[in-house]
């Protein structure tokens, strides 16, 4: 606002404030613009995690239990794997990174340590598309569709692929959002999370 | 146009490939609808769980109803989702911690505006008092409707003034 | 075509740069020929941009899929009007459209003002050309709409399904046009600051152009709301989404400006402030374009990530830096001629109005950028949704309605409280009665209070019209209807302004009705079954599956009856366009019955024809569209040139002569 000519102090303070605010805002936009931005995008079926990101849960939370009907008709539940490290992978047939990831997971499952289990959970998908996906990639580890979405919600999944690691004592150690790049990377990640726990 | 593009995104996610019709009727209680409206659809941009038609939102709506049926309170349901999806899932950011800045921002902004305005008015008036005697002011004409109409006439007349 | 288009843009860029130099040098050295050539440069640039636009349109209409832009946004099966609309359906085209509107309006402004505002003109031309230079730089280097593909595909990919809607033909041109048209007032403001001619010259020139921009942008926002309501299917018309917010921001600051400029005209005050508002409106227009184009705010929008973001940020920084520096440099020259005499006066009414609009713009801006701050500071993602805006902007809007009722009754310089109270009596009584009646009927105190202030504001407008007509009748002997017509004709600014106020009140009633009294229900129905919502019975007839030229439609046909009486049939649709099958879009089934909109969304369906429907009753929404029409009417009234009366004494002070200029 205008000031009479005599209040030169205010004539300087207000412009100075304006300049400070504007510089702050522009740097904010700049920082946001150049900071590593989107790690996910919106795909046909839901959000797709494109860039890998490891999140560690330090609060010692317990992994929500669930039971799941696999595509080959078995009923499995998390409880039956107590004492083992459980790797849960959330995927969907419509999600391109999941397609890239599937062979890696299959390879991982064929060379498992005896105390490690991997389970695939298909989300936001159609039964027939998912079945075709499993056939296409020749997946042999247990995979099932989360029919009412309860498991997905219980694990707080908002984008796929996403891989969770559960300790033998049932603690949920952490999750990796985004496609797993290699068997070694997945093994290293599990070691990492177990070590921290 | 910009908006349309953003919204196109909403839709891409908001309206998934036609999902197979869920057999059970989605009978949501008013309370469940209200809670669904307080949550952000995690796979959309800008839509609430209530308004989104994404698979996840449908599942979340059913989950809300299930929890309410089990006797959980509104707060318990909200906490359940915050635990899993973070505070970002709330449509109304909580008035605590750092987020308080969000809520106080406009209040402070308005307060600053009021202070600036008040200072401005006081200064102006102080200077204005000296100049007051010069012009005709409503008061001089007497405080009745006649005065108002005279003023209006003056104003209208002035509006009719030449367009240069 | 591509060569012609990109060639025209390159020549335009060179010409724009030349024009800037010519304008500045011409003004400094006082070489009228150079100044004249810089005006011509604006016209030339506009012409060249038009050539590029024509080239792009021709490419679209002749299905020239060699052009990447055309290939990505149109296809042979699209109706011709969507093919033409696809022109602004993407980043490159919308920038070109920006450049075109800015060019056309600037050319017109320069043509109209070149004689009268000689001193300002060279700098107006230079500023406008600098805006064009930036846009043309983008269009030639970073985002050219004329990029060629290595081969010519037989058919295009088609337009994004969401843009294939009648609302989309109108919404983008108005919104972008509104943004672009702030270039003209910005040009005049910069010219005034550069030349130091801060008197009344620039206001006279700027006011009408600011009104034009404000009006166009407002219409764009309304079309956007209409489109969202008919296509997006959440039962609402405004979602406080970041992209909507950034479009609202310049409109808010422009609204503040068109009010406070009146104070400057009448009383010679608020010069710095008005200048700041114009700069802010233009900067916010650039910011709006930048935000969406860079994917800055909703950072998950990987689609929007484009190389253009940093360029726009840089440009925004330049615009703001130059304007603020000039403003500070000219501060002493922008002192008021006069002072406020009383707190109870029209001046302070306008000041309060500006406080409220600025506060609303600030709150909206704050909510929109806050997620950026949390992400940087806290590394958590946060969404600021409608609850924030409703709680913060709601009270501000309420205060605004009160002020809209009081403001017009305040006298310039000073109002006598007693007289003011007497003036407020009848509108106040009307508001109270309406509010009380509404409270009894609907039982919602908040809604009743909102209705009360709205009716109060309408009361003031009616009173103002009645008073004006009475005075005029007493003065000229015209009968009332003629007196009202003459009032509007001869005082378009004042009484047209009241028409806009009326439009706001009508929209307010629509907003109050739909936000307080929306009802929602969900149904799963087999053909022949019905469900009820409020007094309405919805009978689901059948599911139609139609194959169209562009793809497929699924339509649920629903009969609507009110209290058992048939009121017609609506279709609620889902579209599946070729190449975009996994992005179905929709058109809602909306039936306006009395004050209610019965609003149907088709959520799901299966092979047996069973459908999942969501139904809303949205009371009063149609009032928003009616209000929109009234807004346009008011805007035209304000802008309509007043009849030229016989010149009175030439000695009349300039400021008063200026008053009748819109």
XYZ file of C-alpha atoms in Angstrom, chain C residues 4 38 43 57 64 78 100 233 235 241 275 334 361 367 405 407 413 484 502 520 540 557 616 622 634 657:
26
model
C 4.843 -22.837 -43.540
C 7.225 -1.474 -33.471
C 0.525 -6.550 -36.025
C -5.727 -26.082 -38.379
C -1.881 -34.549 -42.084
C -13.528 -37.891 -35.115
C -2.689 -15.845 -30.891
C -19.464 -37.614 -12.194
C -21.953 -34.762 -8.430
C -8.280 -29.151 -7.295
C -0.419 -1.609 -10.256
C 2.700 6.510 -7.028
C -6.540 -15.487 -3.330
C -3.518 -24.347 0.120
C -24.976 -5.607 0.287
C -20.920 -1.355 -0.235
C -15.646 10.299 1.082
C -34.372 1.755 -15.717
C -26.936 -10.052 -9.081
C -26.742 -39.284 -2.553
C -34.073 -48.566 -14.710
C -31.854 -45.675 -19.694
C -27.667 -37.540 -6.478
C -29.221 -24.872 -12.419
C -23.591 -7.803 -16.812
C -14.016 12.992 -17.752
